[in-house]
CSV table of C-alpha atoms in Angstrom, one decimal:
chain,number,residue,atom,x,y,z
A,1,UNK,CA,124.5,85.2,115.0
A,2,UNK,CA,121.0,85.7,114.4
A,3,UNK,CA,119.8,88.7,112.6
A,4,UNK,CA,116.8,91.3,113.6
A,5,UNK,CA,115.8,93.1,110.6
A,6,UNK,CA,113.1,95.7,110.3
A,7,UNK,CA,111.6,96.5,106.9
A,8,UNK,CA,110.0,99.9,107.4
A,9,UNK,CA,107.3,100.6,104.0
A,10,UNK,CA,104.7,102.8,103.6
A,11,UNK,CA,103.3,105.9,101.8
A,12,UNK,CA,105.3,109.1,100.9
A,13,UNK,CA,104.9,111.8,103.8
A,14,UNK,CA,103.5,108.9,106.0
A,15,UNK,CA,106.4,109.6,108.6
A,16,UNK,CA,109.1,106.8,107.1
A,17,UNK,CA,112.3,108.9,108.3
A,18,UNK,CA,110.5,109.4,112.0
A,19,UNK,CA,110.2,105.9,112.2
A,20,UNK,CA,113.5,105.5,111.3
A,21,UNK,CA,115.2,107.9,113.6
A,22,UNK,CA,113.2,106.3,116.4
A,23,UNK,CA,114.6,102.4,115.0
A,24,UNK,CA,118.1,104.4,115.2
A,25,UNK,CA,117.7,105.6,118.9
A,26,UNK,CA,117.3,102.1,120.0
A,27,UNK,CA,120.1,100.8,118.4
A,28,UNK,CA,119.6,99.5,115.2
A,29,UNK,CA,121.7,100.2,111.9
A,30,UNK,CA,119.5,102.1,109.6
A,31,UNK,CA,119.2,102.5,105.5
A,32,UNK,CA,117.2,104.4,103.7
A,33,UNK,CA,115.9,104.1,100.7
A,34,UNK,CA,117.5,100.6,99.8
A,35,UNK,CA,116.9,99.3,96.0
A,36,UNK,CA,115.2,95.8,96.0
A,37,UNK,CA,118.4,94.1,93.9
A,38,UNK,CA,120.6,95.0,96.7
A,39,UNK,CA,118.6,93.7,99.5
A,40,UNK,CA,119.8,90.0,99.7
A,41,UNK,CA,123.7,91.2,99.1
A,42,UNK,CA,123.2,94.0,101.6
A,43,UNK,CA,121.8,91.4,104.1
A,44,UNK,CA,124.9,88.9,103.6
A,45,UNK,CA,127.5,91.7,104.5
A,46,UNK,CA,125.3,92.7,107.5
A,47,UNK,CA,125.5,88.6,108.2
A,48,UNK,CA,129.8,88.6,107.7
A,49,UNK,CA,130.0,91.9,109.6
A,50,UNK,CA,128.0,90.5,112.3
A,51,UNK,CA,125.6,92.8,112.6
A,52,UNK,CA,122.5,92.1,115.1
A,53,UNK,CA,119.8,94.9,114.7
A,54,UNK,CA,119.4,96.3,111.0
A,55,UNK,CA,116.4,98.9,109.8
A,56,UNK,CA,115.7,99.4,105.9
A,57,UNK,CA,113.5,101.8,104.4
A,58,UNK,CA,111.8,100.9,101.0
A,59,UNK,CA,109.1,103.4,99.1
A,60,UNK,CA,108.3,103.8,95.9
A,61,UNK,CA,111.3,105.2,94.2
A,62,UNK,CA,111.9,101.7,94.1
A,63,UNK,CA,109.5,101.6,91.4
A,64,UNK,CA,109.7,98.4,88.7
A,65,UNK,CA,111.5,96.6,91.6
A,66,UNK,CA,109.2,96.4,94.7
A,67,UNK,CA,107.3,93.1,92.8
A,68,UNK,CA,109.9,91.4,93.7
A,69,UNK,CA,110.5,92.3,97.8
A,70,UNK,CA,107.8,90.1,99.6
A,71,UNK,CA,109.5,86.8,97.8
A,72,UNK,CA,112.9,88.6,99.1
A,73,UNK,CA,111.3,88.7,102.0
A,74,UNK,CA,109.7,85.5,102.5
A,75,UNK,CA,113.4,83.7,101.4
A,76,UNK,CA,115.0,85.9,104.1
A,77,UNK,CA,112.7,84.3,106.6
A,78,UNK,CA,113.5,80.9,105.2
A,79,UNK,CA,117.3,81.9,106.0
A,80,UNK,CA,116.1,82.5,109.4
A,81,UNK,CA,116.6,86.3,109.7
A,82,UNK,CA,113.7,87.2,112.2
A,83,UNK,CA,112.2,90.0,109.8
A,84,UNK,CA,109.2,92.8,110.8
A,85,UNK,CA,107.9,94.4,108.1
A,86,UNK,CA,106.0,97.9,109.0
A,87,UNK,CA,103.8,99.7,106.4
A,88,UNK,CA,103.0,103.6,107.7
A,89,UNK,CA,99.9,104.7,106.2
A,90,UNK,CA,97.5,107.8,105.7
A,91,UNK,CA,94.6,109.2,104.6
A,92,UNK,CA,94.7,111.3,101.2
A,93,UNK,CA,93.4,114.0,103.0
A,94,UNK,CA,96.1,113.9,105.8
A,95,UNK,CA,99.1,113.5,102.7
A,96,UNK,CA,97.4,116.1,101.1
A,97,UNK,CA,97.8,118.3,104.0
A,98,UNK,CA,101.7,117.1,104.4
A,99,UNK,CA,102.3,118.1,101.3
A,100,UNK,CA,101.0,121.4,101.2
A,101,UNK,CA,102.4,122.5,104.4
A,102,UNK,CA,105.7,121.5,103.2
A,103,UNK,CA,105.4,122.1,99.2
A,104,UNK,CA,107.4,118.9,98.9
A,105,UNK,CA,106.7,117.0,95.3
A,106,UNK,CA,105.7,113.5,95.4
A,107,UNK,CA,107.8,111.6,93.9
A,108,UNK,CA,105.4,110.3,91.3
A,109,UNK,CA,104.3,113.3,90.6
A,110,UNK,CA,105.5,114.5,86.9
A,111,UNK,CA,103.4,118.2,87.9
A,112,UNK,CA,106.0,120.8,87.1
A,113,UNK,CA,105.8,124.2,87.8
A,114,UNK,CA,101.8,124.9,87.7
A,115,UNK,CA,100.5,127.5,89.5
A,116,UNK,CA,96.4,126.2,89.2
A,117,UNK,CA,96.2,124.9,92.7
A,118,UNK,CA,93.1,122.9,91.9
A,119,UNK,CA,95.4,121.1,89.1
A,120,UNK,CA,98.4,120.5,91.6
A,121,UNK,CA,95.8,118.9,94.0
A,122,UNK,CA,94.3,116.9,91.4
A,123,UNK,CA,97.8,115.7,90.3
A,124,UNK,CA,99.2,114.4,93.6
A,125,UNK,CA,95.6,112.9,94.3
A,126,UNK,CA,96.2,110.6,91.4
A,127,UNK,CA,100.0,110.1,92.2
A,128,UNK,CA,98.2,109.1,95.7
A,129,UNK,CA,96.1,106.6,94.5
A,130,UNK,CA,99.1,105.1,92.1
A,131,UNK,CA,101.3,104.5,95.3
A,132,UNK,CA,98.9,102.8,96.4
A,133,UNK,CA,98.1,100.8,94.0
A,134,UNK,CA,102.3,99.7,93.6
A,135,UNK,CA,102.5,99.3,97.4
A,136,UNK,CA,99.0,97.2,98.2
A,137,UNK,CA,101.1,93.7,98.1
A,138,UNK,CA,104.3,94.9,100.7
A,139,UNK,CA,100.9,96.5,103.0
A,140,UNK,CA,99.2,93.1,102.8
A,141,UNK,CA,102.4,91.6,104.5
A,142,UNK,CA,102.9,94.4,107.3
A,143,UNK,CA,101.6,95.5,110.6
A,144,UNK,CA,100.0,99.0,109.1
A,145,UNK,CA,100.5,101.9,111.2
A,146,UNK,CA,98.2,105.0,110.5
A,147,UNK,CA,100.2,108.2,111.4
A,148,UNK,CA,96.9,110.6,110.1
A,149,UNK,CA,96.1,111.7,113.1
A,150,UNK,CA,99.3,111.3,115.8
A,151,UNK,CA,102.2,113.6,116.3
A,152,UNK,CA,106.0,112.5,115.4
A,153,UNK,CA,106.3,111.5,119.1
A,154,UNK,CA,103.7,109.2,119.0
A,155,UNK,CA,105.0,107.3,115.8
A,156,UNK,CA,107.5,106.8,117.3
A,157,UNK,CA,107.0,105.6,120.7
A,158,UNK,CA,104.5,102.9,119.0
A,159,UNK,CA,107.1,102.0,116.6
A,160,UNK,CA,109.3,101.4,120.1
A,161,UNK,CA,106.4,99.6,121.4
A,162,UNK,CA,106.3,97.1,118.4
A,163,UNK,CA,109.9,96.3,117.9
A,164,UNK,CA,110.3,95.3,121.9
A,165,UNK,CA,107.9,93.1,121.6
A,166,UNK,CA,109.0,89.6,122.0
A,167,UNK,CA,108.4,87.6,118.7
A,168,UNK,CA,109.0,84.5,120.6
A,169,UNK,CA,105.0,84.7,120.5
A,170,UNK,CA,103.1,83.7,117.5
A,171,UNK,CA,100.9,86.6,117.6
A,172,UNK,CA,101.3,90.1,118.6
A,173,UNK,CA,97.7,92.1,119.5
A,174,UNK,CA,97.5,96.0,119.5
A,175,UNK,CA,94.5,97.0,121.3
A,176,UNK,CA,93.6,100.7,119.7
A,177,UNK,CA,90.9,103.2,121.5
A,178,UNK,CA,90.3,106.0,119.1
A,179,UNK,CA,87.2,108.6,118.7
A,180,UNK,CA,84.4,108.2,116.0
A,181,UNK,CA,84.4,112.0,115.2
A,182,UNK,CA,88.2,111.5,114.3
A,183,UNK,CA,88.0,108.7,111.7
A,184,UNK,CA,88.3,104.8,111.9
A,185,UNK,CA,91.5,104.0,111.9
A,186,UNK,CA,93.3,102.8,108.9
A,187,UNK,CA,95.3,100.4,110.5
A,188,UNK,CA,92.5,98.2,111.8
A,189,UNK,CA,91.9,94.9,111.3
A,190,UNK,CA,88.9,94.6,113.9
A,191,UNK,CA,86.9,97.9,114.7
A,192,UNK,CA,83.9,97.9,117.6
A,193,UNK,CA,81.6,100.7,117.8
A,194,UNK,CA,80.9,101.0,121.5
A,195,UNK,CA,79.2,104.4,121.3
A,196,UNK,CA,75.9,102.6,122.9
A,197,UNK,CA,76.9,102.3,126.2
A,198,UNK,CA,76.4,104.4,128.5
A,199,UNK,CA,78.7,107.5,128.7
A,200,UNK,CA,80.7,108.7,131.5
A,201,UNK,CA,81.0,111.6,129.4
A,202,UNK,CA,77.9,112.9,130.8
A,203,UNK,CA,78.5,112.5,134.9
A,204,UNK,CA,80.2,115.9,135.6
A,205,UNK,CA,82.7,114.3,138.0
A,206,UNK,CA,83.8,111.8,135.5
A,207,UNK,CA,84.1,114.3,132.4
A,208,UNK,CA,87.5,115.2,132.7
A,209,UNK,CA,88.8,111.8,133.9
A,210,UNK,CA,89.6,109.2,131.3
A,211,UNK,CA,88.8,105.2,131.1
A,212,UNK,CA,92.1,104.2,132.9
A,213,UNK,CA,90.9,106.8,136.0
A,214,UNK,CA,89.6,104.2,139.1
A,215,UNK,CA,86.3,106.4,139.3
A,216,UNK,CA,85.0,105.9,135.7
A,217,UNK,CA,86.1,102.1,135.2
A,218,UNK,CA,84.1,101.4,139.2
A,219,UNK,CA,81.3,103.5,137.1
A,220,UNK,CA,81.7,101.7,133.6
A,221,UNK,CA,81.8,98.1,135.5
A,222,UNK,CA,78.1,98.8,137.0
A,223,UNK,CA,76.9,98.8,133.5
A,224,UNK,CA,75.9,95.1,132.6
A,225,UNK,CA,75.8,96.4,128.7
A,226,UNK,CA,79.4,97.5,129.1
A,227,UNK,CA,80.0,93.5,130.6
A,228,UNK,CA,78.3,92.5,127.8
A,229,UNK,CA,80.0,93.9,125.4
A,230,UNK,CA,83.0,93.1,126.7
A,231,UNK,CA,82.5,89.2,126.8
A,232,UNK,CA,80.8,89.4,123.0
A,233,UNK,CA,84.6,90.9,121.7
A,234,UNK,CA,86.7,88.8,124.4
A,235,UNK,CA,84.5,86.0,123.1
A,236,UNK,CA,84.6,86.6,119.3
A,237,UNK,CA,88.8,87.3,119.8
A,238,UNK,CA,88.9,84.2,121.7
A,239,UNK,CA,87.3,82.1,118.8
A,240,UNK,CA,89.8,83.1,115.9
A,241,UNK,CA,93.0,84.1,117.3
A,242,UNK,CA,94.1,80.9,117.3
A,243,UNK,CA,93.4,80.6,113.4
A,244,UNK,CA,94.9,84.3,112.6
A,245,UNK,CA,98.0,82.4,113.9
A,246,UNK,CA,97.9,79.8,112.0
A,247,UNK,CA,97.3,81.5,109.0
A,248,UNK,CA,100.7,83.3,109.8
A,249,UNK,CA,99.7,86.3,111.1
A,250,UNK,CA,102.0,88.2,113.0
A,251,UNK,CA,100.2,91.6,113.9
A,252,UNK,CA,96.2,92.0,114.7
A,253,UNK,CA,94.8,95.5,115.3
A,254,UNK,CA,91.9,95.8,117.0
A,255,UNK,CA,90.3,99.4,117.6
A,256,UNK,CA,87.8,100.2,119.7
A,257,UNK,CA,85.6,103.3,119.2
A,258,UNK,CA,83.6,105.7,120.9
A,259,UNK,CA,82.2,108.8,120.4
A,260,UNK,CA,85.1,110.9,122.1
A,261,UNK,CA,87.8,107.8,122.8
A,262,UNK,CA,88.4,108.8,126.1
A,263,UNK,CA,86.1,106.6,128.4
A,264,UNK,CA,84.7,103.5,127.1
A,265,UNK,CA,87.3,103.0,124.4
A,266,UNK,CA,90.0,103.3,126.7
A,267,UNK,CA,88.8,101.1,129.2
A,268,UNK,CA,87.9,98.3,127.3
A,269,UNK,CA,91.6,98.6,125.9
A,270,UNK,CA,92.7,98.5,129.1
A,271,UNK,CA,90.9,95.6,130.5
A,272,UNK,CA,90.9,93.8,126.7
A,273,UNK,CA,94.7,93.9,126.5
A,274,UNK,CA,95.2,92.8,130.2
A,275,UNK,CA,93.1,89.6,129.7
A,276,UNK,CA,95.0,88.4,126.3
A,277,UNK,CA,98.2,89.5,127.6
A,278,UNK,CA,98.3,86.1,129.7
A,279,UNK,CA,98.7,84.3,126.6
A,280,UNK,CA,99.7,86.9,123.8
A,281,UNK,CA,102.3,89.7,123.4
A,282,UNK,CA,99.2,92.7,123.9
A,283,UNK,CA,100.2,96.2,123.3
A,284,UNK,CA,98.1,99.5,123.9
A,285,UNK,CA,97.1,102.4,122.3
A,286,UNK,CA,95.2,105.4,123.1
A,287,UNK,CA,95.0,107.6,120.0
A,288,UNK,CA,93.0,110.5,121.2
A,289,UNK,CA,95.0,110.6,124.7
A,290,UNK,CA,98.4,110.0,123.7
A,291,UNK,CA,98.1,113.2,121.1
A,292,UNK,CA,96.9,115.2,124.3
């Protein structure tokens, strides 16, 4: 009975147990915190017991051990388990603020009992940057997710989003709007700045209307800059997809930005993802409106 197993990774306070409970309310057998040694014996009793949708959480409490997960994970493969891996990620800025909020310890921080807030800071910056550095090999592998900037509900209705997608494709495309004055996403693989074309933001009828609205994508398709940027990244997508899947890519992130990520953003999603959905698993995102 073949096996679906989800690998969820990623930095502490990056939303790991949200993601989980969202893997859990559709139906899959969650772990938390599994040590690397037991990942191949764990997988061979979920095998004899049958089991068809398993979800394991790694971080770095694994510590000395998580060298040795992506050849775990690449044999696994080899065994024909059909594997995702997920890495959640997040600006230092945005675990910093986790952290605070919740006066949680990291848990590679050795800071105990200060009360010099500057100090604490400057120690869980520095355990920051150390994750990091012991994670970078399990992110290389993953589809990255950056939680900075979206609610708990969001997570986890892209994490949804992700695991129903078939993998009967050989590449999956997520097809990100997001807003300038936010941040770049961290997740990206591909970003487009699209802030040069012209704004719907400025017609008064089209302000509060967004880039899936019929008014501002009839407005947004007069524009032949808009057409033209539209066939330079349908074009440039076009020429290397084919070798992203070769290489063995499973996941490619494209984000598109504009100033607010409302109008232009969102409709190039929108008509990006419906043109490469014909031959690829696309998926959506609209950062800026799904927080709203």
């Amino acid at each position: 009975m073949d096996l679906d197993l989800v690998l969820i990774t990623g930095m502490s306070g990056s939303g790991k147990s949200v993601a989980l409970h969202a893997l859990e309310d559709a139906g899959y057998y969650c772990v938390d915190n599994l040590p690397p040694e037991l990942l191949t014996a764990f997988i061979a009793l979920q095998h004899e017991q049958q089991a068809t949708r398993v979800a394991i959480a790694m971080d770095v409490r694994s510590g000395v051990s998580l060298p040795i997960v992506p050849q775990q994970l690449e044999a696994l493969r080899q065994d024909g388990v059909s594997l995702r891996s997920l890495f959640l990620d997040a600006t230092t800025d945005a675990l910093l603020r986790r952290y605070s909020e919740t006066r949680r310890r990291h848990p590679l921080s050795r800071q105990e009992g200060r009360n010099d807030v500057p100090e604490q800071e400057r120690v869980l910056v520095q355990a920051i940057e150390l994750e990091r550095e012991l994670l970078a090999d399990l992110r290389d592998g993953a589809d990255v997710i950056d939680t900075s900037l979206i609610r708990p509900a969001q997570l986890q209705s892209y994490i949804k989003a992700l695991i129903s997608a078939p993998q009967s494709s050989a590449l999956t495309l997520v097809f990100e709007s997001f807003a300038f004055k936010r941040g770049v996403p961290l997740d990206a693989d591909y970003v487009f700045d699209v802030r040069m074309l012209p704004n719907p933001h400025y017609v008064p009828a089209l302000r509060p209307l967004t880039g899936r609205d019929a008014p501002v994508v009839e407005w947004l398709r007069e524009h032949d800059d808009v057409a033209r940027m539209y066939d330079d990244i349908e074009q440039f997508l076009s020429r290397w997809l084919d070798a992203l899947a070769r290489d063995h890519r499973s996941y490619v992130t494209v984000a598109i930005g504009c100033t607010g990520g409302q109008h232009r953003s969102v409709f190039l999603v929108e008509q990006l993802a419906r043109a490469f959905g014909t031959r690829w698993v696309a998926l959506k995102r609209h950062r800026e409106l799904d927080a709203a």
